[in-house]
Short mmCIF file of C-alpha atoms and ligand atoms in Angstrom, two decimals:
data_model
loop_
_atom_site.label_atom_id
_atom_site.label_comp_id
_atom_site.label_asym_id
_atom_site.label_seq_id
_atom_site.Cartn_x
_atom_site.Cartn_y
_atom_site.Cartn_z
CA MET K 5 -40.05 -22.43 7.36
CA LEU K 6 -37.00 -20.43 7.35
CA TYR K 7 -36.64 -17.29 5.83
CA PHE K 8 -33.88 -15.54 4.53
CA CYS K 9 -32.93 -11.90 3.37
CA ARG K 10 -32.17 -12.69 -0.60
CA GLY K 11 -28.81 -11.57 -1.36
CA ALA K 12 -28.20 -11.47 2.17
CA SER K 13 -24.29 -13.57 3.13
CA ALA K 14 -25.76 -14.83 6.35
CA PRO K 15 -29.30 -15.12 7.86
CA CYS K 16 -30.65 -12.09 9.41
CA CYS K 17 -30.94 -13.32 12.90
CA GLU K 18 -27.05 -14.35 14.63
CA ASP K 19 -26.70 -17.20 17.02
CA GLY K 20 -30.84 -17.40 16.86
CA VAL K 21 -31.21 -13.74 18.12
CA TYR K 22 -32.44 -11.63 15.08
CA GLN K 23 -30.49 -8.32 14.01
CA ALA K 24 -32.20 -5.11 12.68
CA PRO K 25 -31.91 -5.53 8.91
CA LYS K 26 -29.23 -4.25 7.16
CA GLY K 27 -28.81 -0.37 6.97
CA THR K 28 -31.52 0.33 9.48
CA GLN K 29 -31.36 1.00 13.13
CA ASP K 30 -32.75 1.29 16.20
CA VAL K 31 -32.83 4.43 18.18
CA LEU K 32 -32.28 3.44 21.70
CA PRO K 33 -33.55 5.36 25.16
CA ASP K 34 -29.95 6.92 25.63
CA ASP K 35 -30.10 8.30 22.28
CA ILE K 36 -33.97 9.49 22.29
CA GLY K 37 -32.78 12.89 23.72
CA ALA K 38 -31.16 13.77 20.47
CA TRP K 39 -33.91 12.76 18.41
CA ARG K 40 -36.47 14.85 20.53
CA TYR K 41 -34.11 17.91 20.20
CA VAL K 42 -33.52 17.74 16.84
CA GLU K 43 -37.38 16.83 15.79
CA ALA K 44 -38.86 19.75 18.74
CA ALA K 45 -36.71 22.17 16.98
CA THR K 46 -38.07 21.05 13.32
CA HIS K 47 -41.67 21.67 14.54
CA ARG K 48 -40.57 25.16 16.62
CA LEU K 49 -39.18 26.97 13.22
CA ALA K 50 -41.35 25.51 11.14
CA GLY K 51 -43.80 27.01 12.93
CA GLU K 52 -42.04 30.29 12.94
CA PHE K 53 -41.72 30.54 9.46
CA GLY K 54 -45.42 29.63 8.86
CA PHE K 55 -45.26 26.00 7.73
CA GLY K 56 -48.21 23.72 8.72
CA GLU K 57 -47.50 19.83 9.12
CA ILE K 58 -48.84 17.61 6.81
CA ARG K 59 -48.67 13.71 7.58
CA THR K 60 -49.00 11.22 4.29
CA PRO K 61 -48.96 7.16 3.66
CA THR K 62 -45.46 5.42 3.59
CA PHE K 63 -45.97 4.06 0.48
CA GLU K 64 -47.50 5.52 -2.54
CA GLU K 65 -47.91 4.17 -6.40
CA THR K 66 -44.65 3.47 -8.02
CA ALA K 67 -45.31 5.57 -10.89
CA LEU K 68 -45.48 8.57 -8.70
CA PHE K 69 -42.17 8.29 -7.76
CA LEU K 70 -40.70 7.15 -11.06
CA LYS K 71 -42.16 10.16 -12.44
CA GLY K 72 -41.30 12.43 -10.10
CA VAL K 73 -37.86 11.71 -9.13
CA GLY K 74 -37.18 10.59 -12.77
CA GLU K 75 -36.42 7.27 -14.18
CA THR K 76 -32.71 7.71 -14.74
CA THR K 77 -31.87 8.53 -11.49
CA ASP K 78 -29.98 6.60 -8.76
CA ILE K 79 -32.94 6.70 -6.42
CA ALA K 80 -35.53 5.09 -9.56
CA GLU K 81 -32.75 2.84 -10.93
CA LYS K 82 -31.27 1.45 -8.06
CA GLU K 83 -32.36 2.30 -4.59
CA MET K 84 -36.36 1.94 -4.36
CA TYR K 85 -37.92 -0.68 -2.26
CA SER K 86 -40.75 -1.50 -4.60
CA PHE K 87 -43.37 -4.29 -4.46
CA VAL K 88 -46.60 -5.67 -5.74
CA ASP K 89 -49.29 -5.91 -3.15
CA LYS K 90 -51.69 -8.63 -2.57
CA GLY K 91 -54.21 -6.96 -4.87
CA GLY K 92 -51.45 -6.65 -7.70
CA ALA K 93 -50.80 -3.03 -6.99
CA HIS K 94 -47.48 -1.52 -7.72
CA LEU K 95 -46.26 0.16 -4.88
CA THR K 96 -42.96 1.90 -3.30
CA LEU K 97 -42.02 2.59 -0.11
CA ARG K 98 -41.63 6.47 0.07
CA PRO K 99 -37.70 7.25 -1.24
CA GLU K 100 -38.42 10.99 -0.55
CA ALA K 101 -41.58 13.17 0.16
CA THR K 102 -41.89 15.83 -2.37
CA ALA K 103 -43.41 13.85 -4.96
CA THR K 104 -46.03 12.76 -2.46
CA LEU K 105 -46.60 16.39 -1.07
CA ILE K 106 -47.21 17.30 -4.84
CA ARG K 107 -49.47 14.62 -4.92
CA ALA K 108 -51.28 15.77 -1.76
CA TYR K 109 -51.41 19.18 -3.17
CA LEU K 110 -53.16 18.41 -6.04
CA GLN K 111 -55.37 15.35 -4.74
CA HIS K 112 -56.69 18.08 -2.06
CA GLY K 113 -57.35 21.43 -4.32
CA MET K 114 -55.13 23.15 -2.44
CA HIS K 115 -54.61 25.61 -5.19
CA ASN K 116 -57.37 27.21 -3.75
CA ARG K 117 -55.80 28.25 -0.45
CA PRO K 118 -53.50 31.54 -0.31
CA GLN K 119 -50.34 30.73 -2.43
CA PRO K 120 -47.66 29.56 -1.32
CA VAL K 121 -49.14 26.59 0.57
CA LYS K 122 -46.12 25.92 3.08
CA LEU K 123 -46.09 22.39 4.25
CA TYR K 124 -43.62 20.74 6.49
CA THR K 125 -43.28 16.88 7.21
CA LEU K 126 -41.01 14.70 9.30
CA ILE K 127 -40.90 11.22 7.84
CA ASN K 128 -39.01 8.13 7.46
CA ALA K 129 -37.84 7.33 3.82
CA PHE K 130 -36.13 4.15 2.39
CA ARG K 131 -33.38 4.05 -0.25
CA HIS K 132 -31.64 0.38 -0.73
CA ASP K 133 -28.12 2.13 -1.19
CA GLN K 134 -24.80 0.41 0.61
CA PRO K 135 -24.94 1.48 3.99
CA GLN K 136 -22.04 3.56 5.56
CA ALA K 137 -21.90 6.33 8.39
CA GLY K 138 -24.87 8.87 7.61
CA ARG K 139 -25.89 6.33 4.70
CA LEU K 140 -28.87 4.20 6.13
CA ARG K 141 -31.92 2.16 4.15
CA GLU K 142 -34.17 3.93 6.67
CA PHE K 143 -33.74 6.87 7.27
CA HIS K 144 -35.42 10.47 8.67
CA GLN K 145 -36.08 13.25 6.86
CA TRP K 146 -37.33 16.97 7.53
CA ASN K 147 -39.19 18.42 4.49
CA CYS K 148 -40.46 22.04 3.93
CA GLU K 149 -41.97 22.69 0.86
CA GLY K 150 -43.45 26.38 -0.24
CA ILE K 151 -45.93 25.32 -3.29
CA GLY K 152 -47.62 27.70 -5.58
CA GLU K 153 -45.44 30.80 -6.36
CA SER K 154 -42.66 31.30 -8.07
CA ASP K 155 -41.39 34.20 -6.15
CA PRO K 156 -37.69 34.03 -5.34
CA LEU K 157 -38.23 35.41 -2.02
CA VAL K 158 -39.78 31.98 -1.41
CA ASP K 159 -36.38 30.11 -2.63
CA ALA K 160 -34.74 32.56 0.19
CA GLU K 161 -37.24 31.46 2.95
CA LEU K 162 -36.77 27.94 2.61
CA VAL K 163 -32.93 28.28 2.39
CA THR K 164 -33.33 30.34 5.44
CA LEU K 165 -35.40 27.85 7.54
CA LEU K 166 -32.97 25.39 6.68
CA TRP K 167 -29.62 27.40 7.92
CA ARG K 168 -31.78 28.54 10.97
CA LEU K 169 -32.67 25.21 11.92
CA LEU K 170 -29.15 24.05 11.61
CA GLU K 171 -27.81 27.13 13.59
CA SER K 172 -30.05 26.60 16.42
CA VAL K 173 -29.48 23.25 16.91
CA GLY K 174 -25.93 24.50 17.71
CA LEU K 175 -24.00 23.31 14.43
CA ARG K 176 -21.25 25.48 13.55
CA ASP K 177 -18.77 25.99 10.25
CA LEU K 178 -21.26 25.30 8.03
CA SER K 179 -21.89 26.20 4.41
CA VAL K 180 -24.59 26.96 2.17
CA GLN K 181 -24.06 25.63 -1.53
CA LEU K 182 -25.94 27.54 -3.89
CA ASN K 183 -26.46 27.27 -7.56
CA SER K 184 -29.26 27.97 -10.31
CA ILE K 185 -29.58 25.16 -13.05
CA GLY K 186 -32.05 27.09 -15.14
CA ASP K 187 -35.26 25.96 -16.76
CA ALA K 188 -36.83 24.35 -19.56
CA ALA K 189 -36.30 27.42 -21.97
CA CYS K 190 -32.48 27.70 -21.17
CA ARG K 191 -31.66 24.04 -19.59
CA PRO K 192 -31.56 22.71 -23.13
CA GLN K 193 -28.94 24.93 -24.48
CA PHE K 194 -26.76 23.92 -21.41
CA ILE K 195 -27.43 20.37 -21.65
CA GLN K 196 -26.16 20.36 -25.04
CA ALA K 197 -23.16 22.13 -24.20
CA LEU K 198 -22.45 20.06 -21.46
CA THR K 199 -22.90 16.84 -23.69
CA ALA K 200 -20.76 18.36 -26.37
CA TYR K 201 -17.97 18.78 -23.83
CA PHE K 202 -17.96 15.49 -21.83
CA GLU K 203 -18.20 13.66 -25.19
CA GLN K 204 -14.92 15.22 -26.23
CA HIS K 205 -13.41 13.54 -22.85
CA GLN K 206 -15.11 10.30 -23.12
CA ALA K 207 -12.10 8.15 -23.39
CA ASP K 208 -11.44 9.60 -19.80
CA LEU K 209 -14.48 9.30 -17.90
CA CYS K 210 -15.51 6.52 -15.75
CA ALA K 211 -17.83 3.67 -16.82
CA ASP K 212 -21.04 5.12 -14.91
CA ASP K 213 -20.20 8.66 -16.33
CA ARG K 214 -20.01 7.09 -19.91
CA ARG K 215 -23.27 5.63 -19.32
CA ARG K 216 -24.77 8.99 -17.64
CA LEU K 217 -23.80 10.91 -20.52
CA ARG K 218 -26.65 8.77 -22.75
CA THR K 219 -29.07 8.85 -20.04
CA ASN K 220 -28.50 12.28 -18.10
CA PRO K 221 -25.45 14.49 -18.68
CA LEU K 222 -26.55 16.97 -15.69
CA ARG K 223 -25.63 14.21 -13.18
CA LEU K 224 -21.97 13.77 -14.55
CA LEU K 225 -21.47 17.14 -12.25
CA ASP K 226 -21.99 14.95 -9.38
CA CYS K 227 -19.91 12.10 -10.03
CA LYS K 228 -17.31 11.41 -7.34
CA VAL K 229 -14.61 9.26 -8.83
CA PRO K 230 -11.38 10.93 -8.35
CA THR K 231 -10.43 10.81 -12.17
CA CYS K 232 -13.19 12.36 -13.21
CA GLN K 233 -12.79 15.61 -10.82
CA PRO K 234 -10.43 17.62 -13.28
CA ILE K 235 -12.77 16.84 -16.43
CA ILE K 236 -15.77 18.28 -14.09
CA ALA K 237 -13.68 21.31 -12.89
CA ALA K 238 -13.38 22.23 -16.75
CA ALA K 239 -17.22 21.79 -17.24
CA PRO K 240 -19.42 24.30 -18.69
CA ARG K 241 -21.14 26.37 -16.05
CA SER K 242 -25.02 26.58 -15.98
CA VAL K 243 -24.67 30.04 -14.44
CA ASP K 244 -23.35 30.93 -18.01
CA TYR K 245 -26.36 29.28 -19.77
CA LEU K 246 -28.98 31.05 -18.02
CA CYS K 247 -32.27 33.20 -19.82
CA ALA K 248 -32.88 36.41 -18.57
CA ALA K 249 -35.97 35.09 -16.45
CA CYS K 250 -33.83 32.87 -14.52
CA ASP K 251 -30.97 35.11 -14.41
CA GLU K 252 -32.93 37.86 -12.47
CA HIS K 253 -34.69 35.26 -10.30
CA PHE K 254 -31.14 33.70 -9.29
CA ALA K 255 -29.95 37.47 -8.83
CA LYS K 256 -33.01 38.37 -6.60
CA LEU K 257 -32.40 35.11 -4.51
CA ARG K 258 -28.98 36.42 -3.79
CA GLY K 259 -30.09 39.54 -2.88
CA TYR K 260 -32.53 38.34 -0.40
CA LEU K 261 -29.85 35.96 1.11
CA ASP K 262 -27.48 38.78 1.50
CA ASP K 263 -29.92 40.95 2.89
CA LEU K 264 -29.56 37.91 6.05
CA ASP K 265 -25.76 37.50 5.78
CA LEU K 266 -26.27 33.63 5.44
CA PRO K 267 -23.06 32.17 4.80
CA ILE K 268 -23.36 31.52 1.06
CA THR K 269 -21.12 29.64 -1.46
CA LEU K 270 -22.06 30.06 -4.94
CA ASN K 271 -21.30 26.59 -6.47
CA PRO K 272 -21.40 26.36 -10.37
CA ARG K 273 -20.92 22.42 -10.10
CA LEU K 274 -23.89 21.54 -7.59
CA VAL K 275 -26.51 19.76 -8.97
CA ARG K 276 -28.82 17.29 -7.12
CA GLY K 277 -29.75 13.57 -7.08
CA VAL K 278 -33.40 13.83 -8.81
CA ASP K 279 -34.12 15.50 -11.89
CA TYR K 280 -37.28 17.51 -10.79
CA TYR K 281 -35.26 20.65 -10.14
CA THR K 282 -35.38 24.07 -12.11
CA ARG K 283 -33.61 27.51 -11.13
CA THR K 284 -32.27 27.10 -7.31
CA VAL K 285 -30.41 23.98 -6.09
CA PHE K 286 -29.20 24.39 -2.50
CA GLU K 287 -27.22 22.07 -0.09
CA VAL K 288 -25.81 22.61 3.29
CA TRP K 289 -22.55 21.05 3.98
CA PRO K 290 -20.79 20.22 7.41
CA PRO K 291 -17.12 21.20 7.65
CA THR K 292 -16.00 17.89 6.43
CA VAL K 293 -17.38 17.12 2.84
CA GLY K 294 -18.32 13.80 1.77
CA GLY K 295 -20.46 12.11 -0.51
CA GLN K 296 -22.86 11.15 2.56
CA SER K 297 -22.11 14.22 4.69
CA THR K 298 -24.85 16.67 3.42
CA LEU K 299 -27.04 17.61 5.89
CA GLY K 300 -29.66 18.83 4.17
CA GLY K 301 -30.73 20.22 0.25
CA GLY K 302 -33.30 21.12 -2.22
CA GLY K 303 -34.46 23.51 -5.13
CA ARG K 304 -37.20 24.80 -7.06
CA TYR K 305 -38.95 22.40 -9.20
CA ASP K 306 -41.61 24.42 -11.21
CA GLY K 307 -42.54 21.42 -13.80
CA LEU K 308 -43.27 18.89 -10.85
CA ALA K 309 -46.70 19.23 -10.64
CA GLU K 310 -47.39 19.20 -14.25
CA LEU K 311 -45.31 16.04 -14.50
CA LEU K 312 -47.54 14.74 -11.67
CA GLY K 313 -50.75 15.58 -13.94
CA GLY K 314 -51.76 19.01 -12.40
CA LYS K 315 -51.69 22.34 -13.65
CA PRO K 316 -48.56 24.32 -14.04
CA THR K 317 -47.51 25.08 -10.10
CA PRO K 318 -44.23 25.90 -9.16
CA GLY K 319 -42.61 24.94 -5.68
CA VAL K 320 -39.09 25.08 -3.95
CA GLY K 321 -38.30 22.93 -0.70
CA PHE K 322 -35.83 20.86 1.31
CA ALA K 323 -35.19 17.55 3.08
CA MET K 324 -32.68 17.73 6.04
CA GLY K 325 -31.53 14.26 7.20
CA ILE K 326 -32.23 13.74 10.83
CA GLU K 327 -29.31 11.24 11.34
CA ARG K 328 -26.96 13.15 9.88
CA VAL K 329 -27.55 16.29 12.06
CA ILE K 330 -27.42 14.03 14.96
CA LEU K 331 -24.06 12.67 13.98
CA ASN K 332 -22.74 16.22 13.45
CA LEU K 333 -24.28 17.17 16.88
CA LYS K 334 -22.21 14.36 18.17
CA ALA K 335 -18.96 15.31 16.08
CA GLN K 336 -19.02 18.56 17.37
CA GLN K 337 -19.73 17.81 20.82
CA VAL K 338 -22.98 19.86 21.07
CA ALA K 339 -24.34 19.63 24.46
CA ILE K 340 -28.03 17.94 24.31
CA PRO K 341 -30.34 18.91 27.21
CA PRO K 342 -31.22 15.56 28.69
CA LEU K 343 -34.68 14.31 28.92
CA ASP K 344 -36.58 14.84 32.36
CA ALA K 345 -35.53 11.95 34.46
CA PRO K 346 -38.33 10.81 36.75
CA THR K 347 -39.13 13.07 39.51
CA ALA K 348 -39.84 9.96 42.33
CA PHE K 349 -38.71 6.79 42.69
CA ALA K 350 -40.68 4.49 44.75
CA VAL K 351 -38.39 1.66 46.65
CA HIS K 352 -40.26 -0.78 48.91
CA LYS K 353 -40.21 -3.58 50.97
CA GLY K 354 -42.56 -6.46 51.94
CA GLU K 355 -45.59 -6.72 50.29
CA ALA K 356 -47.66 -4.32 52.23
CA GLY K 357 -44.80 -1.82 51.65
CA LYS K 358 -45.03 -2.31 47.88
CA ARG K 359 -48.77 -1.92 47.85
CA MET K 360 -48.32 1.34 49.45
CA ALA K 361 -45.41 2.44 46.88
CA TRP K 362 -47.93 1.02 43.91
CA ARG K 363 -50.71 3.32 45.26
CA LEU K 364 -48.39 6.58 46.05
CA ALA K 365 -46.96 6.17 42.24
CA ASP K 366 -50.16 6.26 40.98
CA ARG K 367 -51.21 9.18 42.90
CA LEU K 368 -48.42 11.25 42.18
CA ARG K 369 -48.97 10.29 38.48
CA GLN K 370 -52.64 11.48 38.50
CA ALA K 371 -51.04 14.73 39.95
CA HIS K 372 -48.33 15.06 36.65
CA VAL K 373 -45.56 13.92 38.53
CA SER K 374 -43.25 11.42 36.97
CA ALA K 375 -43.19 8.47 39.10
CA VAL K 376 -41.61 4.71 38.83
CA VAL K 377 -42.39 2.07 40.97
CA ALA K 378 -39.23 -0.16 41.65
CA ALA K 379 -40.42 -3.56 40.07
CA GLY K 380 -39.33 -7.25 41.69
CA ASP K 381 -38.63 -7.84 45.17
CA ARG K 382 -34.99 -6.61 45.21
CA SER K 383 -33.35 -5.24 48.55
CA LEU K 384 -33.71 -1.64 49.15
CA LYS K 385 -30.16 -0.89 48.85
CA ALA K 386 -30.42 -2.36 45.09
CA GLN K 387 -33.76 -0.10 44.71
CA MET K 388 -31.95 2.97 45.85
CA ARG K 389 -29.02 2.12 43.73
CA GLN K 390 -31.54 2.30 40.72
CA ALA K 391 -33.10 5.28 42.24
CA ASN K 392 -29.86 7.19 41.58
CA THR K 393 -29.03 5.17 38.33
CA VAL K 394 -32.13 6.69 36.44
CA GLY K 395 -31.57 10.19 37.91
CA ALA K 396 -34.61 10.40 40.06
CA ARG K 397 -34.56 13.23 42.51
CA TRP K 398 -36.41 11.66 45.04
CA ALA K 399 -36.95 8.40 46.54
CA LEU K 400 -40.19 7.58 48.45
CA ILE K 401 -39.01 4.43 51.01
CA CYS K 402 -42.27 2.51 51.95
CA GLY K 403 -41.45 -0.09 54.60
CA PRO K 404 -43.88 -2.27 56.48
CA ASP K 405 -43.78 0.86 59.46
CA GLU K 406 -44.62 3.08 56.75
CA ALA K 407 -47.67 1.27 55.55
CA GLU K 408 -48.91 0.61 59.26
CA SER K 409 -48.52 4.37 59.85
CA GLY K 410 -49.81 5.47 56.62
CA THR K 411 -46.75 7.98 56.36
CA VAL K 412 -43.77 7.74 53.88
CA GLN K 413 -40.02 8.39 54.30
CA VAL K 414 -39.18 10.81 51.40
CA LYS K 415 -35.43 11.64 50.84
CA HIS K 416 -34.20 13.67 48.53
CA LEU K 417 -31.12 11.70 46.32
CA ALA K 418 -28.85 14.95 45.87
CA SER K 419 -28.65 16.25 49.39
CA GLY K 420 -29.24 12.95 51.24
CA GLU K 421 -32.47 15.12 53.35
CA GLU K 422 -34.98 12.83 54.85
CA GLN K 423 -38.36 13.58 56.05
CA ARG K 424 -41.23 11.33 57.08
CA LEU K 425 -44.53 12.76 55.58
CA SER K 426 -47.99 11.50 55.40
CA LEU K 427 -49.11 10.58 52.12
CA ASP K 428 -51.40 13.80 51.19
CA ALA K 429 -48.31 15.94 52.44
CA ALA K 430 -46.16 13.27 50.00
CA VAL K 431 -47.64 14.27 46.97
CA GLN K 432 -48.60 18.15 47.51
CA ARG K 433 -44.60 18.28 48.18
CA LEU K 434 -43.47 16.89 45.15
CA SER K 435 -46.23 18.23 42.95
CA ALA K 436 -45.14 21.60 44.16
CA GLN K 437 -41.62 21.05 42.90
CA PRO K 438 -40.39 22.64 39.34
CA ALA K 439 -39.78 19.69 37.09
CA ASP K 440 -36.33 21.63 36.24
CA THR K 441 -35.40 22.44 39.45
CA ASP K 442 -33.33 20.33 41.73
CA SER K 443 -34.97 22.31 44.70
CA GLN K 444 -34.25 20.67 48.43
CA PRO K 445 -37.09 19.38 50.68
P1 HAM G 527 -31.93 14.37 -1.05
O1 HAM G 527 -30.83 15.25 -1.16
O2 HAM G 527 -31.80 13.02 -1.46
O3 HAM G 527 -33.22 15.26 -1.56
O4 HAM G 527 -32.03 13.77 0.46
C1 HAM G 527 -32.10 15.00 1.43
C2 HAM G 527 -31.16 14.62 2.64
O5 HAM G 527 -31.96 13.46 3.41
C3 HAM G 527 -29.78 14.81 2.38
O6 HAM G 527 -29.01 15.83 2.27
C4 HAM G 527 -29.53 13.61 3.61
O7 HAM G 527 -29.08 14.77 4.81
C5 HAM G 527 -30.62 12.79 3.99
N1 HAM G 527 -30.39 11.48 3.21
C6 HAM G 527 -30.92 11.31 2.31
N2 HAM G 527 -30.08 10.11 1.60
C7 HAM G 527 -29.69 9.25 2.82
C8 HAM G 527 -29.42 8.05 3.27
N3 HAM G 527 -29.52 7.19 2.76
N4 HAM G 527 -29.23 7.90 4.57
C9 HAM G 527 -29.02 8.84 5.48
N5 HAM G 527 -29.66 10.44 4.87
C10 HAM G 527 -30.05 10.32 3.90
C11 HAM G 527 -34.23 14.69 -1.33
O8 HAM G 527 -34.81 14.00 -0.46
C12 HAM G 527 -35.51 15.95 -1.93
N6 HAM G 527 -36.61 15.50 -1.73
C13 HAM G 527 -35.25 17.24 -1.22
C14 HAM G 527 -36.55 18.20 -1.86
C15 HAM G 527 -37.46 18.78 -1.15
N7 HAM G 527 -36.36 19.27 -2.84
C16 HAM G 527 -37.24 20.12 -2.64
N8 HAM G 527 -37.73 19.80 -1.62
#
């Protein structure tokens, strides 16, 4: 039986060869160095800021995300991968992590721990969007959340953590966009003013905005349609409607960020794509700004835990897109440290030589020296070429003579110097070499 992707113009396999589904990508060994580099930085920085790692399921009950991100957001309306499983449960592949982390906080009684509970997670997330550079259907995020504390110092800590990460991987010329969109006490007045303003300009708005005006007026500020931009530019600003408590919170946050000289841009138009935000919202933008270029963003969500059935619990966090960080590292030509190439590459001639190479590689690995044995029975010359191509530092030449004498020819590939050593001496020599230097025999 043949299965075709519904809505696809062609089957997933071309000329009989299957392709990765639209909007997903394979990360090939040549690119893994960049991923490991960024991921290592996320673990390091999260640790330095006192965040603990959490791992959660790839799918949740659909209702969690509908309530969490808001039913009238693009994510809930158009982008969720939702399905009914064989037991009849309504499930959704996670489009983000925040609702999940709040669910986990509530489920595991984390309010009993010292607050805020600071959590981070590296996830794959799924949104059925139109794929383009930096916008995928399966993508990866680094999420950090500080849950259980309303102190603006926690907001400042989250903004700083995102900034320091991007700085530490070597990205330059970024800006932090910051805004406050108020809370349940003052937002309704702002929304009222916003609705009244956009109603006056309804005839000039795009069709999507006319619909959003009825469902979610705040989202109009995020519209990218060029003809809507002059209208948005003159719209009421949330910061002018903040109540005293929100105003003070925002002022303190700005003060803490000023203390650290972060390059903050106050952006009174900044709103975010999900509904749970209160007060602080922020994003980090690369020098070339576009719909799919935001490197990371987040904000405060003091009403989310209650919305998900818990006690009122403040929280603030962000997510950073790993693919977008890697795209920007490439665009800015940041040098990524190479992954370790194998230390030794064992080449061989004849079956006895091959068996010797096989045993020697095993001894080296047991001594924690990375070793590759050439597979197949190509010529010694072809195997040596392969040793150079994979970047090995030493070739171990095992032929019939070596097998006979129980010795091995050890060649340092960069200098070309060679030495015949007993197997014990070869293992000792290579395990004595620091992995990151190019020391000679
Ligand atoms: P978000 O703005 O939807 O926020 O996503 C955060 C980041 O994930 C974006 O800035 C971008 O780098 C990356 N991203 C989002 N969608 C895609 C996509 N389709 N392809 C590639 N990368 C993408 C959230 O997810 C919130 N949960 C953040 C948060 C945490 N707020 C509070 N805590």
